[in-house]
Coordinates of C-alpha atoms and ligand atoms in Angstrom, one line a residue:
X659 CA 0.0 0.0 0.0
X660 CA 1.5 3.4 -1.0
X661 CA 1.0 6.3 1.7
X662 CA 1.2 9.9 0.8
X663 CA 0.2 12.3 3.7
X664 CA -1.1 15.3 3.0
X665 CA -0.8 18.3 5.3
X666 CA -1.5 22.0 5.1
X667 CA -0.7 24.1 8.2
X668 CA -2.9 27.3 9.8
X669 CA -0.7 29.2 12.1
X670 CA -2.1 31.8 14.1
X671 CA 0.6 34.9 15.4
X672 CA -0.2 37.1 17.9
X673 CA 1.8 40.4 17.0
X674 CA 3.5 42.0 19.7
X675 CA 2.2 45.5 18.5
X676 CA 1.6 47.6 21.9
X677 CA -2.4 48.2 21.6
X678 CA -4.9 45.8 20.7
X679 CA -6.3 45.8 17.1
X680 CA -9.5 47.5 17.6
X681 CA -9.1 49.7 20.4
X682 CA -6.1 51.0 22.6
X683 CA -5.8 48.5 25.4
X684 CA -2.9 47.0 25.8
X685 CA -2.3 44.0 23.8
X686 CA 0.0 42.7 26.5
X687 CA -2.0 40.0 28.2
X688 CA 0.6 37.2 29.8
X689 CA 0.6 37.5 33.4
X690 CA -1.7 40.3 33.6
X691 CA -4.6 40.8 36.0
X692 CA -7.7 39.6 34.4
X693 CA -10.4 42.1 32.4
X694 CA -8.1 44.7 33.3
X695 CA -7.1 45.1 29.6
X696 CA -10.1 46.3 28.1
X697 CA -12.9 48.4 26.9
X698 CA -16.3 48.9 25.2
X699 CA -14.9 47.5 21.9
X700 CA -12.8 44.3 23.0
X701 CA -15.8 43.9 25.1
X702 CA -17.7 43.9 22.6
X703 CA -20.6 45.9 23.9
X704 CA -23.2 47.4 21.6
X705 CA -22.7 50.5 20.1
X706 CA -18.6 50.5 20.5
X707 CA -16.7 51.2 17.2
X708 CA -13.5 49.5 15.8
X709 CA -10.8 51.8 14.9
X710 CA -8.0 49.4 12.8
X711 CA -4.5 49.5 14.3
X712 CA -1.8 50.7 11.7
X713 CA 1.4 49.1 12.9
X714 CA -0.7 45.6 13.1
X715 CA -1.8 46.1 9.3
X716 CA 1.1 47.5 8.4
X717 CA 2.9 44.3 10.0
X718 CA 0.7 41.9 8.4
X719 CA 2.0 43.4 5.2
X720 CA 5.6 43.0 5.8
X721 CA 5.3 39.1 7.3
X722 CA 3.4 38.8 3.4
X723 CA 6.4 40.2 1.8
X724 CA 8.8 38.4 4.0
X725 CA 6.8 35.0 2.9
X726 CA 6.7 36.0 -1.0
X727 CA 3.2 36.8 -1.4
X728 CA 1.3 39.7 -3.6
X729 CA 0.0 42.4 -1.3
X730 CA -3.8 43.3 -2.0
X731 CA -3.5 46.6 -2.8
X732 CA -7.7 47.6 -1.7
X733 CA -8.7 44.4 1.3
X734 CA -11.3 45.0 3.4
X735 CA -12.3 43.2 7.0
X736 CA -15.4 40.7 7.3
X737 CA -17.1 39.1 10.1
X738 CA -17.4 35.6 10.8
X739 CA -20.6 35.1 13.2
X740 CA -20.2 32.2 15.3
X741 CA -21.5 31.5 19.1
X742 CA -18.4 30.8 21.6
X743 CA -18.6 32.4 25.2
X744 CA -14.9 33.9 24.7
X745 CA -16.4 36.0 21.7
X746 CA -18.4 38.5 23.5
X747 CA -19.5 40.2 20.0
X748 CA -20.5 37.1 18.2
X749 CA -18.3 37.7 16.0
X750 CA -14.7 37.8 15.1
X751 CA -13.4 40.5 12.2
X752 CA -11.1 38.3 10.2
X753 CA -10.2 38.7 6.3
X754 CA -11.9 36.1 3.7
X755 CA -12.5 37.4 0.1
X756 CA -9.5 40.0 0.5
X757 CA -6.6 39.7 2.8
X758 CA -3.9 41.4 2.6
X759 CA -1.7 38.8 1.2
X760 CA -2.1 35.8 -0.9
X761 CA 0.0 33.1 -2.6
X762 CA 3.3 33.2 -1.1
X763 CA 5.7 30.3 -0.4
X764 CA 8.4 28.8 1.9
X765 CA 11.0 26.4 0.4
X766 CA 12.0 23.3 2.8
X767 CA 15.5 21.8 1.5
X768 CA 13.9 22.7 -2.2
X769 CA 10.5 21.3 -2.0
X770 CA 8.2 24.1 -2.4
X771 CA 5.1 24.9 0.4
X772 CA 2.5 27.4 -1.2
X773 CA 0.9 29.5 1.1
X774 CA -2.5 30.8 0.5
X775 CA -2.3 33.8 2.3
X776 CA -1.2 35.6 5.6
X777 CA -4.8 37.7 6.5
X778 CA -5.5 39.9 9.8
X779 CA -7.8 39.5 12.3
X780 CA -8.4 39.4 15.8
X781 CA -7.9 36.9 18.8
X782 CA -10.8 36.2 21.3
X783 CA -11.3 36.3 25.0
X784 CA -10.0 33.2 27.3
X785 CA -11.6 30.8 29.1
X786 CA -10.2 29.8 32.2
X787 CA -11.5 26.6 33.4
X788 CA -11.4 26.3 37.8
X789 CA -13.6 23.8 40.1
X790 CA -16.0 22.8 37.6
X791 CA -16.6 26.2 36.5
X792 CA -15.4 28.4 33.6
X793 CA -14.2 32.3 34.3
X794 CA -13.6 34.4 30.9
X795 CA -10.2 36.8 30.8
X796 CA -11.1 39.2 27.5
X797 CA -7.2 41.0 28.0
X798 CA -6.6 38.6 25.3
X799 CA -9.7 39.8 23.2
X800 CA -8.8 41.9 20.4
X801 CA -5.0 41.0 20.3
X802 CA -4.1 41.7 16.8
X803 CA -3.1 37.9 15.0
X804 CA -2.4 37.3 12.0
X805 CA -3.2 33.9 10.2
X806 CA -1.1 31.7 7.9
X807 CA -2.6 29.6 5.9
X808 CA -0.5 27.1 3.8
X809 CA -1.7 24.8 1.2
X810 CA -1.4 21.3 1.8
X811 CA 1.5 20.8 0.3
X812 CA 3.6 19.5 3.5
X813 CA 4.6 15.7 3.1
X814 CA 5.4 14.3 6.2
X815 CA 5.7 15.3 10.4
X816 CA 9.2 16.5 9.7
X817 CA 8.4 18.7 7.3
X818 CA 5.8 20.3 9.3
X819 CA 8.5 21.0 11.7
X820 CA 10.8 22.0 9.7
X821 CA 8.3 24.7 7.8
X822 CA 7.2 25.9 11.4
X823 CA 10.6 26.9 12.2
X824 CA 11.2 28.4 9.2
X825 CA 8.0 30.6 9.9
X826 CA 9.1 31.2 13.2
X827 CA 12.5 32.2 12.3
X828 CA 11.4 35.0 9.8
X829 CA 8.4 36.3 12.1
X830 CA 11.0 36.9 14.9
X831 CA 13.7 38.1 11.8
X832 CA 11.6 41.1 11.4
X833 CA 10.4 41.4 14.7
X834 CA 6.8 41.3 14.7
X835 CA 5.6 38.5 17.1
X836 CA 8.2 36.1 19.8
X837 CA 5.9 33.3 17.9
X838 CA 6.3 31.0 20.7
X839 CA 4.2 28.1 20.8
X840 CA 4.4 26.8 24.0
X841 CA 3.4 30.4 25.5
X842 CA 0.7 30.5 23.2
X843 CA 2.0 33.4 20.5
X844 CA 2.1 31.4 18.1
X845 CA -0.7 28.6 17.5
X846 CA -0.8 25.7 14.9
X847 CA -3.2 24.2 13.2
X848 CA -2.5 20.7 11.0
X849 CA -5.3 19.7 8.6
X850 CA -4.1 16.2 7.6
X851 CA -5.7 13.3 5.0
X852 CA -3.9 10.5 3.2
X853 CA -3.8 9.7 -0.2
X854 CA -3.1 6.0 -0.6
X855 CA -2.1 4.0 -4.0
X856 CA -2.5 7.4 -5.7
X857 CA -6.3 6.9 -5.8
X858 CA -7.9 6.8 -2.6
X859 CA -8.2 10.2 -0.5
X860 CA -8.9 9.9 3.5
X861 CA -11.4 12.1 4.6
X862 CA -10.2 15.4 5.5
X863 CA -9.2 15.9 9.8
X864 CA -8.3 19.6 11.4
X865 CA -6.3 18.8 14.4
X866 CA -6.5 21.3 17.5
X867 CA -4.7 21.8 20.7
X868 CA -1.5 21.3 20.0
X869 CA 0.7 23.0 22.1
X870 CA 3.9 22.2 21.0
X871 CA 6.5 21.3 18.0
X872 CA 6.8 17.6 19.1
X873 CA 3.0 17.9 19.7
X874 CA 2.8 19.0 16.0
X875 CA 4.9 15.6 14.9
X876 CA 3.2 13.5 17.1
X877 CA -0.3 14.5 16.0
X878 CA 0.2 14.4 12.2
X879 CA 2.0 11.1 12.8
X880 CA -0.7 9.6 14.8
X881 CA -3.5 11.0 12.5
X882 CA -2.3 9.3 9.3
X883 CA -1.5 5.9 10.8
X884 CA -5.4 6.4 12.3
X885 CA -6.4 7.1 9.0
X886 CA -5.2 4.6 7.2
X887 CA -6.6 1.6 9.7
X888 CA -10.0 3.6 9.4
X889 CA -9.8 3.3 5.3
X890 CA -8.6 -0.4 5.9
X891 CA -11.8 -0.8 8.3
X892 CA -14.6 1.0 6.3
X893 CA -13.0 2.3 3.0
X894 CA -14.5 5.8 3.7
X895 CA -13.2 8.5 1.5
X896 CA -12.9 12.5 1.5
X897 CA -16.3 14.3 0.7
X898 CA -16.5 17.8 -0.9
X899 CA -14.3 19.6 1.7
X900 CA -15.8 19.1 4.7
X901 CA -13.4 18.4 7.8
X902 CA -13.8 16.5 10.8
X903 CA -12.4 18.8 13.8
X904 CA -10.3 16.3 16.3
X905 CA -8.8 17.3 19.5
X906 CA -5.2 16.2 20.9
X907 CA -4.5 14.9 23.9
X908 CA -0.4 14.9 24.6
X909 CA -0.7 12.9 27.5
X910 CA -2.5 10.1 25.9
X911 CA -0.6 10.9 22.7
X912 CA -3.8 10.6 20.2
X913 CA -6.3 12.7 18.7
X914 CA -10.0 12.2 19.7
X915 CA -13.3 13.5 17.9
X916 CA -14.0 16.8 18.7
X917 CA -16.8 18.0 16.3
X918 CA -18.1 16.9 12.7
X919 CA -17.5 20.5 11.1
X920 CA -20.0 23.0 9.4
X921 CA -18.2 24.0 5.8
X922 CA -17.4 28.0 5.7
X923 CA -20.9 28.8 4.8
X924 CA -22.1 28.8 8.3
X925 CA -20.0 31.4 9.6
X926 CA -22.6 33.8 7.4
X927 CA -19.6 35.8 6.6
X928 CA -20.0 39.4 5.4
X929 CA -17.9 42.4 5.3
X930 CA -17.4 44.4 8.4
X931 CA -19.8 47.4 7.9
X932 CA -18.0 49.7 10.6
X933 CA -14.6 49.4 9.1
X934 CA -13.9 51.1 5.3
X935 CA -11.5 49.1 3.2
X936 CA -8.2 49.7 3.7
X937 CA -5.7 50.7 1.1
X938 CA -2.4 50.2 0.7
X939 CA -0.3 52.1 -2.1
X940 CA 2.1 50.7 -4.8
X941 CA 4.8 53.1 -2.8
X942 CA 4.0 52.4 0.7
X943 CA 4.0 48.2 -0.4
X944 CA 7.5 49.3 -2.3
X945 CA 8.5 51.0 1.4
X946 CA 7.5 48.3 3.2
X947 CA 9.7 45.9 1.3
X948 CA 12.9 48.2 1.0
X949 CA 12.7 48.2 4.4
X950 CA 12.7 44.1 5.3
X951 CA 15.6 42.9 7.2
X952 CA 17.7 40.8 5.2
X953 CA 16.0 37.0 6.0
X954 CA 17.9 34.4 7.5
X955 CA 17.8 33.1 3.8
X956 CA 19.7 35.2 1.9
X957 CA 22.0 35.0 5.0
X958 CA 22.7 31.4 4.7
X959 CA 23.6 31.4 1.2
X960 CA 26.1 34.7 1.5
X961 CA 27.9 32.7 4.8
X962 CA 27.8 29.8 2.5
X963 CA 29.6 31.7 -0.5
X964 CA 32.3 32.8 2.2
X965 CA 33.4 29.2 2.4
X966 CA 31.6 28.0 5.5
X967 CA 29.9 24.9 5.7
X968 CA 25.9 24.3 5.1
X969 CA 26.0 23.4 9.5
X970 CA 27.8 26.4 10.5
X971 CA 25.8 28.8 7.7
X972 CA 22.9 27.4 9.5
X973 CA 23.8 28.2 12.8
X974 CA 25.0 31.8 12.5
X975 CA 21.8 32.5 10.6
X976 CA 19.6 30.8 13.5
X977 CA 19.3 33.5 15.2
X978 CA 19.4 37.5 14.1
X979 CA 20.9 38.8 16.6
X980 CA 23.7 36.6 16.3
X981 CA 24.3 36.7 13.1
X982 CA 24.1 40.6 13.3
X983 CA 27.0 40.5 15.6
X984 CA 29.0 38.1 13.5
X985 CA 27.9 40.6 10.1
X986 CA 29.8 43.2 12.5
X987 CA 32.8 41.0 13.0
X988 CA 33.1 40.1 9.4
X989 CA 32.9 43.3 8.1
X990 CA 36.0 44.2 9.6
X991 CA 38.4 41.9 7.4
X992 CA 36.5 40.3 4.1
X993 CA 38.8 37.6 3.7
X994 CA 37.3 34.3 3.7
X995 CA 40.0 32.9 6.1
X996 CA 38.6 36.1 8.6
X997 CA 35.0 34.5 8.2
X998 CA 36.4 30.7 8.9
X999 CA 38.3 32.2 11.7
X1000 CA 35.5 34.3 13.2
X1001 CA 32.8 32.1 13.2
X1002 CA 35.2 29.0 14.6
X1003 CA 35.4 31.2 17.3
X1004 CA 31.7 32.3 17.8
X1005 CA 30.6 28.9 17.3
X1006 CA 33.1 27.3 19.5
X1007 CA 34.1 28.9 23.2
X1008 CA 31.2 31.4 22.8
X1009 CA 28.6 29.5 21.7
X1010 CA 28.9 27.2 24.3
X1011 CA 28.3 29.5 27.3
X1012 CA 25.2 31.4 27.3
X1013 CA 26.4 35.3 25.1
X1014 CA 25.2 38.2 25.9
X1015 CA 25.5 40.0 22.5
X1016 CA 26.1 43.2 23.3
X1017 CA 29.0 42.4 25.1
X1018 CA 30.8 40.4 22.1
X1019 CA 33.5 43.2 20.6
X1020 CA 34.0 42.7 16.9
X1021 CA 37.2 44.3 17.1
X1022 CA 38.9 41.5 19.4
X1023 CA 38.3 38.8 16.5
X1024 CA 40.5 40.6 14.2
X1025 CA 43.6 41.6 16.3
X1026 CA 43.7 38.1 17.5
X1027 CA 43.0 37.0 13.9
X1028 CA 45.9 39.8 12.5
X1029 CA 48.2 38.1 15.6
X1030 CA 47.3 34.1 15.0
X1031 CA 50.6 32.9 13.6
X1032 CA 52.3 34.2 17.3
X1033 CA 49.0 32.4 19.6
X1034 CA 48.4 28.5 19.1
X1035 CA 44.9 27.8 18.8
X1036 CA 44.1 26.5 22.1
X1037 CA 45.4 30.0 23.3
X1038 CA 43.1 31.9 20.8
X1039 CA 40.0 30.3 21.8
X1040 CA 40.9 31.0 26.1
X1041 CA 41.5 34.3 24.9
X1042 CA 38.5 35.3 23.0
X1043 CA 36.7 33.7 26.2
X1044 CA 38.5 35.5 28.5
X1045 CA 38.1 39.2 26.9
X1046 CA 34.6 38.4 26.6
X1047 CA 34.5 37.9 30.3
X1048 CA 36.4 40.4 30.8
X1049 CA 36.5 43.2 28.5
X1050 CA 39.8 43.5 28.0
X1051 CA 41.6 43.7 25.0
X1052 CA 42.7 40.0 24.0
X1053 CA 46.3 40.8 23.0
X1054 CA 47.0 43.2 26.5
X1055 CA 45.6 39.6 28.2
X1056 CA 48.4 37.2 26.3
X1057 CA 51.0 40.0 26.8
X1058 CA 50.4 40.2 30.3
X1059 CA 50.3 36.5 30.7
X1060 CA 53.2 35.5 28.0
X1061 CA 51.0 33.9 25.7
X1062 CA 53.1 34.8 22.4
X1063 CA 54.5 32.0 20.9
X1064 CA 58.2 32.4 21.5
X1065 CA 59.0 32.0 17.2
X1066 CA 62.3 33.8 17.6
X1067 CA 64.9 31.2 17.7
X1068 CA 67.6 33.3 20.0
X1069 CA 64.9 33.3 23.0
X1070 CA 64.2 29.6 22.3
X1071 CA 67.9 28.4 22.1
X1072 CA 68.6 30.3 25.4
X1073 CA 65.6 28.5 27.2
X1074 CA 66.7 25.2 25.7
X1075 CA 70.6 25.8 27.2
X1076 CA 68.5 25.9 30.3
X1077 CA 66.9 22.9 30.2
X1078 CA 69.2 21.4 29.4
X1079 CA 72.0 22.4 32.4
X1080 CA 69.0 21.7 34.9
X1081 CA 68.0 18.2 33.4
X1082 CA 71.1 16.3 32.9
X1083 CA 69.4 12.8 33.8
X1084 CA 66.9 13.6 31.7
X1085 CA 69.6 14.2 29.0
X1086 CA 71.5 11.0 29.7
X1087 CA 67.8 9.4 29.1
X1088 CA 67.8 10.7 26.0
X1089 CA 71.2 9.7 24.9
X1090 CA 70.1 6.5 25.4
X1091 CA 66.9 6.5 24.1
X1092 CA 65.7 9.2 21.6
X1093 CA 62.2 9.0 22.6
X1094 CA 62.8 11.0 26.1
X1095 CA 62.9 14.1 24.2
X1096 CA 59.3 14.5 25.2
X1097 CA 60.6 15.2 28.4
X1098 CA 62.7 17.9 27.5
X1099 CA 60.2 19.6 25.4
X1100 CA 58.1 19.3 28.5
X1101 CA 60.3 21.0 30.7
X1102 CA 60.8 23.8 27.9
X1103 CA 56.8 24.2 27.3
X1104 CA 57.0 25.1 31.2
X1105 CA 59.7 27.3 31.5
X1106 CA 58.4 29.1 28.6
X1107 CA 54.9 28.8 30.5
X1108 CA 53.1 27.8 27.4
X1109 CA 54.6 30.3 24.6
X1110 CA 57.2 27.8 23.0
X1111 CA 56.1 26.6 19.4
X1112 CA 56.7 22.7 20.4
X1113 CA 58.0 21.8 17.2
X1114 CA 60.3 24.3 16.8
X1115 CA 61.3 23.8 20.7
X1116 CA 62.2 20.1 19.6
X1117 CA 64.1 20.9 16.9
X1118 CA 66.5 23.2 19.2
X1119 CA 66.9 20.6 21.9
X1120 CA 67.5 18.3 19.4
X1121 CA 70.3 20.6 17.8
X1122 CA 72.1 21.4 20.6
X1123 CA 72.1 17.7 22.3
X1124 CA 73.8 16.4 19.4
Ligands
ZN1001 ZN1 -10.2 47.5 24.4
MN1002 MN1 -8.2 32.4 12.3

């Protein structure tokens, strides 16, 4: 039997603008004192009128930009009417017939996921569930979140991961959301069905509640082997596009019948009579655009053409802050062997302890680079470690400590004489036995305290003992 999941993702971002998108509470609602974020419009009560927030529009646009997709240039708002006790209105104002963008794309490792389009609208209210009873928190009513639809062009539970990261990375890239989904800022989505021996297609499952990335892997991966048993049970297949709604539940790992779902028609959608369309010029889109961060993207493949590897591209470009910091440092020297050099460094002794960025100085990477045939490696890396602790200049620290390598022969050859009047055992050894040279280059290594090129230490021994 051949498999092929199908799986389209609907990602919900809550935008960290500072007001809500209707009104001008404060959109900030984690760890705040219940209904004390609101008003007459996020409460919905009659008679209060919406006002659109810029930045959140404005933002909506850039993510569209950011994901490849045509910016309407006239969109409008619409409400979708449903009954939940979080939606005090009875309705939500969301974008159907003209968001403001449509058909962008994200590529994972070259396969191509469409997306449909990245529309505004509004979050709802919360309900708080304690001792059997259920308390509603509307500070969260009104945040401004903007929805990501892709087509269902995602493959497998991997890929689903891999294309929420993606999303993640650029949404935080140009700042608009911390899109984290454990908090709750960013919210996912999978709609998943299974086409099997290219002929049979699974009825159609939205998958809610999922809390997590591994949650995300687990419930897609769970849903299509469900799937398939169901088909091999009662050979049911996909009807028109109706969608069964299924709850997970990560402690039991499964998904479990929510609701049999009512198609788009129910929602009795229409456009939002309180709100005119909203325009947005070929000049302000243009603006919008010129001024997009450079995406970790673009990044990945100019790291990639300075001769790092695909891993390390990958890893300066994670995050942008980083990768800010390392532009910095590279722009100082634009050698490839500076690049190689820097991000060794970055990636090694810094990475490993937890940076702050702002205290990384660019500067230090290229006098230890312009300096690095007089410091052995293992010195370089303490140092860059040490003036990061520090703040002191990385060359003062290996003067002060007589870290140069000691390259002029004079100063080695008088050290040497040394070792060699205060070891004479050691040098009968080795008159006997070649191999106890290691000694002597030992004792030279610590007289020098670490600054003695060991080869070129060995070679003087070896001159002068013969
Ligand atoms: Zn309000
Ligand atoms: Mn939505």
């Amino acid at each position: 039997m051949k498999i092929t999941p199908i799986i389209g993702l609907e990602v919900h971002v809550e935008l960290k603008t500072q007001s809500k998108m209707f009104c001008g509470c404060s959109a900030d609602h984690f760890h705040v004192e219940a209904n004390t974020h609101t008003c007459p419009v996020c409460l919905g009560l009659p008679g209060a009128l919406p006002v659109p927030n810029k930045t959140a529009c404005e933002w909506c646009v850039k993510l569209g930009l950011a994901l490849g997709c045509s910016i309407n240039e006239q969109s409008f708002f619409e409400r979708k009417n449903y009954f939940y006790p979080d939606l005090a209105k009875g309705y939500q104002i969301t974008q159907l017939q003209k968001p403001f963008a449509i058909n962008g794309k994200l590529t994972i490792d070259d396969h191509e996921i469409r997306i449909n389009r990245a529309h505004m609208e509004e979050d709802t209210g919360k309900s708080v569930h304690v001792d059997g009873s259920t308390l509603l928190d509307f500070n969260r009513s009104g945040v401004p979140l903007v929805e990501i639809v892709s087509e269902p062009d995602i493959q497998s539970a991997k890929e689903a991961k891999k294309y929420l990261n993606k999303l993640q990375q650029i949404i935080r890239y140009i700042g608009i959301s911390d899109a984290d989904i454990e908090k709750g800022s960013m919210r996912c989505e999978p709609t998943v069905n299974v086409c099997i021996d290219d002929q049979f297609y699974t009825p159609l499952v939205e998958i809610k509640n999922v809390a997590s990335l591994t949650g995300v892997m687990n419930a897609i991966d769970f849903e299509i082997n469900r799937q398939v048993k169901q088909f091999e049970e009662d050979r049911q297949q996909k009807n028109s596009s109706n969608k069964t709604t299924r709850g997970w539940d990560a402690d039991k790992n499964q998904t479990f019948l929510q609701r049999e779902k009512e198609g788009s028609a129910d929602y009795r959608y229409f456009p939002e009579p309180d709100i005119p369309p909203i325009i947005f010029s070929k000049e302000k889109i243009e603006e919008i655009q010129k001024n997009l961060p450079k995406l970790p993207g673009v990044k990945i493949s100019e790291y990639k053409m300075l001769g790092l590897s695909d891993y390390d591209a990958n890893l300066l470009a994670e995050d942008k802050d980083f990768s800010e910091i390392f532009d910095k440092i590279i722009s100082l020297d634009n050698s490839n062997e500076f690049a190689k050099f820097s991000a060794n460094l970055l990636l090694g002794p810094l990475k490993i302890i937890e940076i702050e960025i702002e205290k990384i100085n660019p500067e230090y990477f290229k006098k230890l680079f312009d300096k690095k045939s007089e410091l052995s490696s293992t010195v370089i890396k303490q140092l860059i470690l040490d003036s990061y602790q520090s703040g002191l200049d990385p060359l003062e620290i290996a003067q002060k400590q007589n870290l140069f390598q000691i390259s002029d022969t004079g100063a080695l050859e008088k050290l040497a004489k040394e070792v060699i009047e205060t070891n004479p055992k050691a040098v009968e050894d080795y008159h006997k036995n070649p191999l106890a040279i290691g000694f002597l280059v030992g004792r030279l290594m610590k007289v020098s305290r670490g600054s003695a090129n060991p080869q070129s230490g060995k070679e003087i021994l070896e001159k002068l003992l013969k």
